[in-house]
Structures are given as C-alpha cells and as structure tokens.
CSV table of C-alpha atoms in Angstrom, one decimal:
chain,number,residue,atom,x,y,z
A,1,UNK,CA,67.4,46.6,14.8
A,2,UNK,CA,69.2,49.9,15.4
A,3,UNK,CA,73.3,49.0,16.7
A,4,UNK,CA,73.7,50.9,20.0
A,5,UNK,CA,76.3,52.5,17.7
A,6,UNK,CA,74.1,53.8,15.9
A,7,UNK,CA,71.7,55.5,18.4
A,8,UNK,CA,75.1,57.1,19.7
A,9,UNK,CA,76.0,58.7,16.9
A,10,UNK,CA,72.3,59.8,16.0
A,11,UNK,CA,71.9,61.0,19.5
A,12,UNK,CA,75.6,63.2,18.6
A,13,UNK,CA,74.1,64.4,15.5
A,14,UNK,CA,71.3,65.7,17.2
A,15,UNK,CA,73.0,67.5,19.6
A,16,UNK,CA,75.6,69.0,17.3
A,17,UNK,CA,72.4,70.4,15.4
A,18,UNK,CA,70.5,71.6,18.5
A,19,UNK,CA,74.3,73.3,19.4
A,20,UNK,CA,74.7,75.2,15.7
A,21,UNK,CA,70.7,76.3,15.6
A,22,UNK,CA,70.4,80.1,16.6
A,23,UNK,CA,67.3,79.2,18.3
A,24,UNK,CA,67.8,76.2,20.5
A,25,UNK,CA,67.9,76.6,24.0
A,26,UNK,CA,71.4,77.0,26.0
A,27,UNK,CA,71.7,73.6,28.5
A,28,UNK,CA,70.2,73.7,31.5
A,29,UNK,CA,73.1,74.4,34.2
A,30,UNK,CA,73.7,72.2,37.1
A,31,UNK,CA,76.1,73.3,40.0
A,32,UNK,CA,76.3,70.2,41.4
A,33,UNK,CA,77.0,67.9,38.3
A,34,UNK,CA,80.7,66.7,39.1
A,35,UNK,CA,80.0,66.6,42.7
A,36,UNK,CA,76.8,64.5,41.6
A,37,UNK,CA,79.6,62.3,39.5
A,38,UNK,CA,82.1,61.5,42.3
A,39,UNK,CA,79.4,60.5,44.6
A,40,UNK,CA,77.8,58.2,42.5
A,41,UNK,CA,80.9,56.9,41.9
A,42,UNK,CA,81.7,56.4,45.4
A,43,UNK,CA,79.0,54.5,46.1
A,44,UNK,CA,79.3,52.1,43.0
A,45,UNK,CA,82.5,51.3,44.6
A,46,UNK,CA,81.7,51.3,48.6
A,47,UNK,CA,77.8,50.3,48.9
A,48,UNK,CA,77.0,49.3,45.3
A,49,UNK,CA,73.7,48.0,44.5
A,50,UNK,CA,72.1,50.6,47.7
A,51,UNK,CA,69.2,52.1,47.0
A,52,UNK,CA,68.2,55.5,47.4
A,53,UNK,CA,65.2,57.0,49.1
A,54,UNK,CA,62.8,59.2,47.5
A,55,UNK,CA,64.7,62.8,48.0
A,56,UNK,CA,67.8,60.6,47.3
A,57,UNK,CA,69.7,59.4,50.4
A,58,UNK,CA,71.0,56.1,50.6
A,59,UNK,CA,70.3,53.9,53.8
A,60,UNK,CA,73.2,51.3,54.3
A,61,UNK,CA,72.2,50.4,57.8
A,62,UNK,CA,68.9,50.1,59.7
A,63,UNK,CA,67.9,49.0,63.2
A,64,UNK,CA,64.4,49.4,63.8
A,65,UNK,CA,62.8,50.5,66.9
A,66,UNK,CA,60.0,49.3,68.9
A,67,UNK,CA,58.2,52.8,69.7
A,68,UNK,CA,55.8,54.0,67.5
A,69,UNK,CA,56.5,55.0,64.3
A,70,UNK,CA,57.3,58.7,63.3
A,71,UNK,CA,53.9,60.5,61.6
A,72,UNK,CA,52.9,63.6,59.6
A,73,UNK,CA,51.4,65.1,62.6
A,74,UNK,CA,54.6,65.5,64.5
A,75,UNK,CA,56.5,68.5,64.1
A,76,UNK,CA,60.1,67.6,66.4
A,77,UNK,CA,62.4,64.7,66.6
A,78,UNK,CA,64.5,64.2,69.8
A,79,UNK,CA,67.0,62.5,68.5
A,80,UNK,CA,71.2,61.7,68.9
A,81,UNK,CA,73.7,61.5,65.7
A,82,UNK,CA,77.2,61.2,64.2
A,83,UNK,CA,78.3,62.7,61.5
A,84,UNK,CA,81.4,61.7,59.0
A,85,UNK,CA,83.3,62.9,56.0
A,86,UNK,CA,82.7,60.1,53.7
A,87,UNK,CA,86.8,58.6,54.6
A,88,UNK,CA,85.2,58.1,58.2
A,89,UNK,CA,86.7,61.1,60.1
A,90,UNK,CA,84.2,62.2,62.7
A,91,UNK,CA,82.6,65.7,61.8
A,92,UNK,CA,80.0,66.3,64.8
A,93,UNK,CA,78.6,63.9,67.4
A,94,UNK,CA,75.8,64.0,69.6
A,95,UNK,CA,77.0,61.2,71.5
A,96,UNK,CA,79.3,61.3,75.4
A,97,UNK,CA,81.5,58.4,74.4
A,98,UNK,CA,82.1,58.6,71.2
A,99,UNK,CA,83.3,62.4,72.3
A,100,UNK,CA,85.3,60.4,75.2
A,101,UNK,CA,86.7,58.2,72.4
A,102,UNK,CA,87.9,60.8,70.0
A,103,UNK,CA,89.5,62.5,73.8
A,104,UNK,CA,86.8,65.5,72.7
A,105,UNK,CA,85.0,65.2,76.1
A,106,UNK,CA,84.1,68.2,78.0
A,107,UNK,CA,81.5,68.3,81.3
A,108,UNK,CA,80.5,71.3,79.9
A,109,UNK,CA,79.7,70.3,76.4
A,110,UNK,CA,75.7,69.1,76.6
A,111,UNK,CA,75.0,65.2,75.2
A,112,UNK,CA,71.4,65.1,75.6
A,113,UNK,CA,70.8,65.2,71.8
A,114,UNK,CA,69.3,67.2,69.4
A,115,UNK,CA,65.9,68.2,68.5
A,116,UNK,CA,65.4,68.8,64.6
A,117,UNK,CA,62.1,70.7,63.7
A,118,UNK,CA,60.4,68.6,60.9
A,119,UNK,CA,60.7,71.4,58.3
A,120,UNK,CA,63.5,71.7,55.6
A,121,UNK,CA,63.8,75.2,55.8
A,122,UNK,CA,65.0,74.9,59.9
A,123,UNK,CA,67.0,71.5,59.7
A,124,UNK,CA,69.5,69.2,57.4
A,125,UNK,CA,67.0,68.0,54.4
A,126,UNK,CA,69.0,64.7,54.4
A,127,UNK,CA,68.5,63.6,58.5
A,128,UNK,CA,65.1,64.7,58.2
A,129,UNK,CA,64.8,62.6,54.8
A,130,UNK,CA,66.5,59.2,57.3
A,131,UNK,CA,63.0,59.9,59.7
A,132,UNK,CA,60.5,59.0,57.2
A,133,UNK,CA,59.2,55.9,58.4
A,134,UNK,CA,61.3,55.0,62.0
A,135,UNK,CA,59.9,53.8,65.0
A,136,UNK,CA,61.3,55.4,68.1
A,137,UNK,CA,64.0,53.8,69.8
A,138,UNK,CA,65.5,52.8,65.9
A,139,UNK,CA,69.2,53.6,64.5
A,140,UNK,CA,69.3,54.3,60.9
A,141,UNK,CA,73.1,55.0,59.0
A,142,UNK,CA,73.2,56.8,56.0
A,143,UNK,CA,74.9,58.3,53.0
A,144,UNK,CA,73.8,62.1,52.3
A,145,UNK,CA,74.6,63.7,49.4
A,146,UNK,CA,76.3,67.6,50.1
A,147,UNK,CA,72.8,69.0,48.3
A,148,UNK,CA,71.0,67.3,50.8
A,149,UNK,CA,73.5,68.4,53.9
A,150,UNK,CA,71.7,71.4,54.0
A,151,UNK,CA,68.6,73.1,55.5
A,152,UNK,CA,66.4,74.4,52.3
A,153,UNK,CA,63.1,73.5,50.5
A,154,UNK,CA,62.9,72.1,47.5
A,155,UNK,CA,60.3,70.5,45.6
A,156,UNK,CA,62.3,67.2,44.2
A,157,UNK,CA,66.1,65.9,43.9
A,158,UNK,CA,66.9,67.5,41.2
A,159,UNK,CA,66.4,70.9,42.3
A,160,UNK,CA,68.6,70.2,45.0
A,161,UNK,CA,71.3,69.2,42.8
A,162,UNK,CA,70.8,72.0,40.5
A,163,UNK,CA,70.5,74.7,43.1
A,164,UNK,CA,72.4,73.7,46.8
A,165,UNK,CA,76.2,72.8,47.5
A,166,UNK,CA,77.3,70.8,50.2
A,167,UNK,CA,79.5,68.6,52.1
A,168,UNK,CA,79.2,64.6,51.4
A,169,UNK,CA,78.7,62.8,54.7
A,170,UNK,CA,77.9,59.8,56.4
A,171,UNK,CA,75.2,60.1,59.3
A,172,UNK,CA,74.0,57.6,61.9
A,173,UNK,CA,71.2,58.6,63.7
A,174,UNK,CA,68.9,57.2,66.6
A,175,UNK,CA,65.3,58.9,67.0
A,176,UNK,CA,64.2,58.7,70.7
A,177,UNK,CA,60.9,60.8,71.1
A,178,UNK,CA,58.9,62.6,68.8
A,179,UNK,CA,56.1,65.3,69.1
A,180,UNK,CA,53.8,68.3,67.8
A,181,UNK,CA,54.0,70.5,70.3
A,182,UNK,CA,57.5,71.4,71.4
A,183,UNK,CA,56.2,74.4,73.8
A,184,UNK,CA,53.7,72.0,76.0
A,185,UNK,CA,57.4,69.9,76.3
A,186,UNK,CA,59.0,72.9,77.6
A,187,UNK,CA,56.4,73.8,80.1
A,188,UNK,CA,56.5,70.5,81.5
A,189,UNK,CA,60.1,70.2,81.7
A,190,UNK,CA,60.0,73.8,83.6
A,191,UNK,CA,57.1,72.5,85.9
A,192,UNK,CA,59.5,69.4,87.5
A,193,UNK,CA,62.1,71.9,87.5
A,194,UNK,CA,59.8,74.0,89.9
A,195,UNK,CA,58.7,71.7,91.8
A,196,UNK,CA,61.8,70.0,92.9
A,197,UNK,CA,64.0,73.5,93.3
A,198,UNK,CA,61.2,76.4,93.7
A,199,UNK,CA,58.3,74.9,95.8
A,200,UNK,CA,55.4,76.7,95.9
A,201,UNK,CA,55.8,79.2,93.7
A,202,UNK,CA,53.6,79.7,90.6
A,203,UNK,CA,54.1,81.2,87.2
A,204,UNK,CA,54.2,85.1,87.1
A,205,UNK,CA,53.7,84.9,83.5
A,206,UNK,CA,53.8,82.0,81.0
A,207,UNK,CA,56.6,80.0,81.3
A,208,UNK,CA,58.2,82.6,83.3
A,209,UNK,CA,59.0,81.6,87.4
A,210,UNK,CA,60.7,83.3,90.2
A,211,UNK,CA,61.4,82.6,94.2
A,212,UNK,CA,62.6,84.8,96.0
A,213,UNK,CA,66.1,83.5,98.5
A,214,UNK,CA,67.2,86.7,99.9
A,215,UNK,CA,65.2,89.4,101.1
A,216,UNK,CA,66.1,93.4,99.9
A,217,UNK,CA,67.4,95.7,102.2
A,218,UNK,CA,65.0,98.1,101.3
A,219,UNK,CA,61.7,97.4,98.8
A,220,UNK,CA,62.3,100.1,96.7
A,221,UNK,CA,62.5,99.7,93.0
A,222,UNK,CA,66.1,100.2,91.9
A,223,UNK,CA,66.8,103.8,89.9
A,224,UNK,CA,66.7,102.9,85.8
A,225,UNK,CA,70.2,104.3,85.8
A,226,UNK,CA,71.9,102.2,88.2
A,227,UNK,CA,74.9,99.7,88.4
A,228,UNK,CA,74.8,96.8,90.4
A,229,UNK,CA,77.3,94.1,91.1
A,230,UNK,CA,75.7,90.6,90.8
A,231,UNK,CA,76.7,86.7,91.4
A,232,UNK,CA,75.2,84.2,89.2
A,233,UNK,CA,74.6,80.2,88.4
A,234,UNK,CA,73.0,79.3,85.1
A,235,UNK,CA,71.5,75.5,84.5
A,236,UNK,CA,69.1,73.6,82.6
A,237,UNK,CA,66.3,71.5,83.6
A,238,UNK,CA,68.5,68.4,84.8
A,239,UNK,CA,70.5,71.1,87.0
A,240,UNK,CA,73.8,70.7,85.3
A,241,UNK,CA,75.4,74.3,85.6
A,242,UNK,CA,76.6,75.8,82.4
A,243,UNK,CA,78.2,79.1,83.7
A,244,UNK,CA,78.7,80.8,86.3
A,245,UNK,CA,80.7,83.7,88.4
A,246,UNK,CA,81.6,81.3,91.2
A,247,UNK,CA,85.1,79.5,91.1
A,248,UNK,CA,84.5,76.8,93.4
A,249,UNK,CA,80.9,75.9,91.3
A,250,UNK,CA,82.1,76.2,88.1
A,251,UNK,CA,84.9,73.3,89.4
A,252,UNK,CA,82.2,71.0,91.4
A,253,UNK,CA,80.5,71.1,88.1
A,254,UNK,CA,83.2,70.4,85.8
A,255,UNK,CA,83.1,73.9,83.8
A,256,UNK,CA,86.0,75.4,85.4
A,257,UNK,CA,88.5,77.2,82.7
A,258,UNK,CA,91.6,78.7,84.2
A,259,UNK,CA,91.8,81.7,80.9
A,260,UNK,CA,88.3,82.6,82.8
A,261,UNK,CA,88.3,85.4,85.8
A,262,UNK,CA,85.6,84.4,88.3
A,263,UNK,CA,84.5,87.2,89.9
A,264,UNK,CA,80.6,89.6,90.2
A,265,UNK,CA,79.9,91.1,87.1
A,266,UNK,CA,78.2,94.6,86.9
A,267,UNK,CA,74.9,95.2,85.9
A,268,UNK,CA,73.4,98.2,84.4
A,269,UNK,CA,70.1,99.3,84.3
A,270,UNK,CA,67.8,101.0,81.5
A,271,UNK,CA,64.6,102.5,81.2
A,272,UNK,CA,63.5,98.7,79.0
A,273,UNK,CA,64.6,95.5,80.9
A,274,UNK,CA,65.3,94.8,77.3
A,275,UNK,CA,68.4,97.5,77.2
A,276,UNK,CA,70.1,96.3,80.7
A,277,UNK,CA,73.7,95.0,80.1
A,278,UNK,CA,76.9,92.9,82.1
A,279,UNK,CA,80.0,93.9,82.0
A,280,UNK,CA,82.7,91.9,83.8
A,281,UNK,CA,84.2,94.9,85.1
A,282,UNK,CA,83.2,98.7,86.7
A,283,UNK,CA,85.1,100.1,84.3
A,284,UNK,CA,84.1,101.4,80.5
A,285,UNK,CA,84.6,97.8,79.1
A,286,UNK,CA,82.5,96.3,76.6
A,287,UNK,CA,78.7,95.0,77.9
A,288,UNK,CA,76.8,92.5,76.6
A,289,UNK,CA,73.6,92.0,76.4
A,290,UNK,CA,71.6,89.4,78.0
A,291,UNK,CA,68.8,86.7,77.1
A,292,UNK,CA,65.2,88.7,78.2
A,293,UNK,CA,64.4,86.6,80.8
A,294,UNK,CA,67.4,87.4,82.7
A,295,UNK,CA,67.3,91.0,81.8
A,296,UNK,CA,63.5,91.2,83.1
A,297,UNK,CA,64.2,89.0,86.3
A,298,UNK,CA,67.2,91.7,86.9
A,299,UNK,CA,64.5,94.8,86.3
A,300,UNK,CA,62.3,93.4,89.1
A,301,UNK,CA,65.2,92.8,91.8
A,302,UNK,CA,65.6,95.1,94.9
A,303,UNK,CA,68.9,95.9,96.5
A,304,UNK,CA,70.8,92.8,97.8
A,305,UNK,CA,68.1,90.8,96.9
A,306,UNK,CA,68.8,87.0,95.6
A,307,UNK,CA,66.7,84.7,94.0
A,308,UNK,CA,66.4,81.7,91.6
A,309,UNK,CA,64.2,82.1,87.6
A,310,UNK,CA,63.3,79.6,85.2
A,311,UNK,CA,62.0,80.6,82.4
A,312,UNK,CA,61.3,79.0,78.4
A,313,UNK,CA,63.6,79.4,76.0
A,314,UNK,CA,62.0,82.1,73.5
A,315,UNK,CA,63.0,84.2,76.6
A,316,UNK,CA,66.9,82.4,76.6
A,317,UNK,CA,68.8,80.8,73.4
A,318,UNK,CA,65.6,80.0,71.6
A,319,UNK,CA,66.1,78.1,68.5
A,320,UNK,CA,69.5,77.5,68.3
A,321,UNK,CA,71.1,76.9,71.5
A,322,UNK,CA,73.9,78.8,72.5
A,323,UNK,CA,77.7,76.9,72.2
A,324,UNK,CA,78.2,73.7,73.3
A,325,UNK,CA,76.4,73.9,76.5
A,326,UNK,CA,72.9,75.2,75.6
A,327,UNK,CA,70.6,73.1,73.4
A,328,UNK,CA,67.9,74.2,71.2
A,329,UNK,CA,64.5,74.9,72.5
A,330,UNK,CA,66.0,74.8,76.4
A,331,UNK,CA,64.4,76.3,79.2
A,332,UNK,CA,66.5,77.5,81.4
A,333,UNK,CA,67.2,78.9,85.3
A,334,UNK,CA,69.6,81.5,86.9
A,335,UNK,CA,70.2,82.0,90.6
A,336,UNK,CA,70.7,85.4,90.6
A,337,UNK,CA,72.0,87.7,93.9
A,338,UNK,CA,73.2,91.7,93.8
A,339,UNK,CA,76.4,91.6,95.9
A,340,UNK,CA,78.1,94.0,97.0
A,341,UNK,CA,81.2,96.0,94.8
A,342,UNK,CA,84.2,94.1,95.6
A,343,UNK,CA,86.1,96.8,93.9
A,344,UNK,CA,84.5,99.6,96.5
C-alpha cells in the first residue's frame, strides 16, 4: 500500500513538473477562492456537519408550511425576509417589528414583503435557491455564500465561485403566496381598489382607471404649452398614502417630514404626455419627470378639474419599486386636482 506520504509528495512532483513544462496549462483562476476558504471555515466551526443544497446554500433551520408546495410552473414568490452579516447584525428586513425592534420603524416605509421573480438574472440566486421545495406558509434560515448573494445565471456552483463576488449573509425567509401570472394579480388588486374608491367606473384602457371628482371650468383641452398648479395624494391598493402635497395628510398618515415644504407643485405641459414635468416651484427650478400614468392622467385633465387614477405598475415604479414606500410590481392611484397659483 502507498503511505499517504507518499501520494503527497507524488502529487508535488507532479505539479512541480506540470509548473516547469513550456506547454502545460496556467491554473485555472478562481476569484473567490479565499472567500470560498473562510466560509467553509466558518461553518466547520458554527453549523458543522450542515449540508449544502445543490447550488450550495446551507439550510440550518426549517419550518414547513402547510400550503401547497412551490412548482416549476410559478414564476413569483410573495414572500417576507431578514437578512444578516454572518456576526448577526441585521442588513435588510422585510419584517414591521423586527424594524420596530432595531427603533428603524417608519409609517412610511412599506412591510408587505417582497415579490422575487423566479429567475436568477432578476433576483438573489441564493433566496431563490431556499424556495426549492417549501410549502407556503413555511420559514426556512439559511447560510448564503457572497457568490450566491447575487442576481446572475450560472450553470453550476462553481461557476459562481469562479466568476461573482459577494457579501456572506445569513437569510431567514417565509414564502406566503406563489404564482405565474403576476399581471392577472395586479388587475385584481386594481379591480377591489375600484370598486371600493371609484364605483362605477370602468377601465379606459388596460389596467388604466379614472373618475372624475371635480368638474372643469371650461371642457377645453388645456394648451400643450401650459403650466398648471396641482394638489396631489399617492397610495397603493390598501390606501396607505405614500406622498403627498398636503400637510395635514401626510401627518394623518404618518409620512409627515418637517425638511419637506408642502405646498401645489407646477405642472408643465408637452406636446407627449410622456415629456410633461413637476417642479415644486414657478420658478426655473429643476423638473422631474413623472411615472406615465400620471403624466397621461395629467394630459387628459381640464382646468380645475380633480379626480382620482389607478393604474398597473408598468405605468408607475414597475419592477423595482421606488424607496421604501413603493414595492415592486405595485399598482398604484393618485388623486389628482389643478388648483389655483398660490403664488399669483
């Protein structure tokens, strides 16, 4: 039998060869390889003996739910999480009292949880990695490696350790709902939205809704090169305001911020709904510009006229939210009215 010794030192010889040929290949580089080394040690020392999952995350605690389980045809996860730097500290939280806990609690911050598209190239490889195989309603804690506390597609785990850097963290992570079709969710969350603050009035276009609160002075379209002053209050679907002009709403709600001047903005018109701006002042200020369903909603307004829109959110923050307030893939509403200049 060959001494271990042995194989060592034949192993050594062969490398020292392979080193000195012309032609032998330079090794393979891997960006990740000390990062690799200090998490595995880590975990030798704080869950040794874990195993890891397939892409290579490592599930130290798991509560199973009672919903169905999660399936190759969905395509979103609803779901709430908190994330840690592997010595505990909190990095991000989904959750109200944990936020209450760490004195990080704002009304205006939103803690309905998150919706991760089931796709690495759109959300964290390593939470969608923690889905495979929950039931709704389950809680699942696990260690990510930084390569995998990313949003990229690779085939296997090592080309994530060879190719991505990242943060090490600790998630724990409850799925609530899943689904396929994130844009039928939408339309329904719009449609109760309608129906309970816009009776009666039907889609003008898909997932696009308006009623009418104030009638114009006149029904003349407004000139493409006007400005008007306006008042607004933005929500979601459960009506929780997330801004507005008004002083007294923004403190009913809980947004109020005293560095904010509450006040009508100005509005100004284009020849494309898509090119009308704000500006918080009539003045030559900066403008901004605004989502395209509040832009359009403003294109179709008459003098003095208010009103309330909802619309999806590929015509607000789509995707990504917007802040703290804002989720991803939120519809949203605006009561909108043109007020008079209170500069005039």
């Amino acid at each position: 039998m060959i001494k271990f010794r042995n194989i060592l030192e034949a192993l050594g010889v062969a490398a020292i060869a392979a080193a000195m040929s012309g032609c032998a290949k330079e090794p393979e580089e891997i960006n990740n390889l000390d990062n690799q080394r200090y998490f595995e040690a880590w975990m030798s020392i704080n869950h040794p003996g874990t195993p890891k999952t397939g892409l290579g995350i490592y599930i130290i605690e798991d509560t199973p739910g009672t919903g169905r389980e999660i399936n190759t045809t969905d395509k979103y996860a609803f779901v709430h999480y908190t994330t840690r730097h592997l010595d505990g500290d909190i990095i991000k939280t989904t959750v109200e009292d944990v936020d209450k806990q760490l004195g990080k609690y704002s009304e205006g911050n939103w803690y309905g949880g998150d919706i991760l598209h089931i796709d690495r190239n759109s959300s964290n490889v390593g939470m969608l990695e923690m889905l495979k195989g929950m039931k709704i309603g389950g809680t699942r804690t696990a260690v990510i490696p930084g390569w995998l506390n990313v949003a990229n597609e690779y085939e296997s785990e090592k080309d994530y350790i060879k190719n991505v850097s990242g943060s090490d963290i600790i998630c724990t992570l409850t799925l609530t709902d899943a689904m396929e079709d994130i844009e039928r969710w939408e339309i329904s969350n719009l449609e109760a939205f309608v129906k309970d603050r816009m009776s009666g009035v039907d889609s003008t276009e898909f997932g696009y809704y308006y009623k009418r609160l104030a009638l114009p002075v006149t029904e003349e379209d407004l000139p493409t090169d006007t400005t008007v002053c306006i008042n607004y209050i933005g929500r979601l679907m459960n009506g929780r305001v997330f801004d507005t002009t008004i002083a007294d709403t923004a403190k009913f709600y809980g947004i109020y911020s005293p560095t904010k001047e509450y006040k009508p903005v100005y509005i100004d018109f284009a020849e494309e709904y898509k090119d009308i701006k704000m500006r918080a002042s009539n003045s030559s200020d900066a403008s901004s510009t605004l989502v395209d369903g509040f832009s359009y909603c403003m294109s179709k307004m008459k003098d003095k006229e208010s009103g309330i829109v909802a619309f999806r959110s590929d015509m607000g923050y789509g995707t990504k939210g917007q802040g703290k307030g804002i989720p991803k893939y939120a519809p949203i509403s605006f009561e909108i009215a043109i007020v008079d200049d209170p500069e005039d």
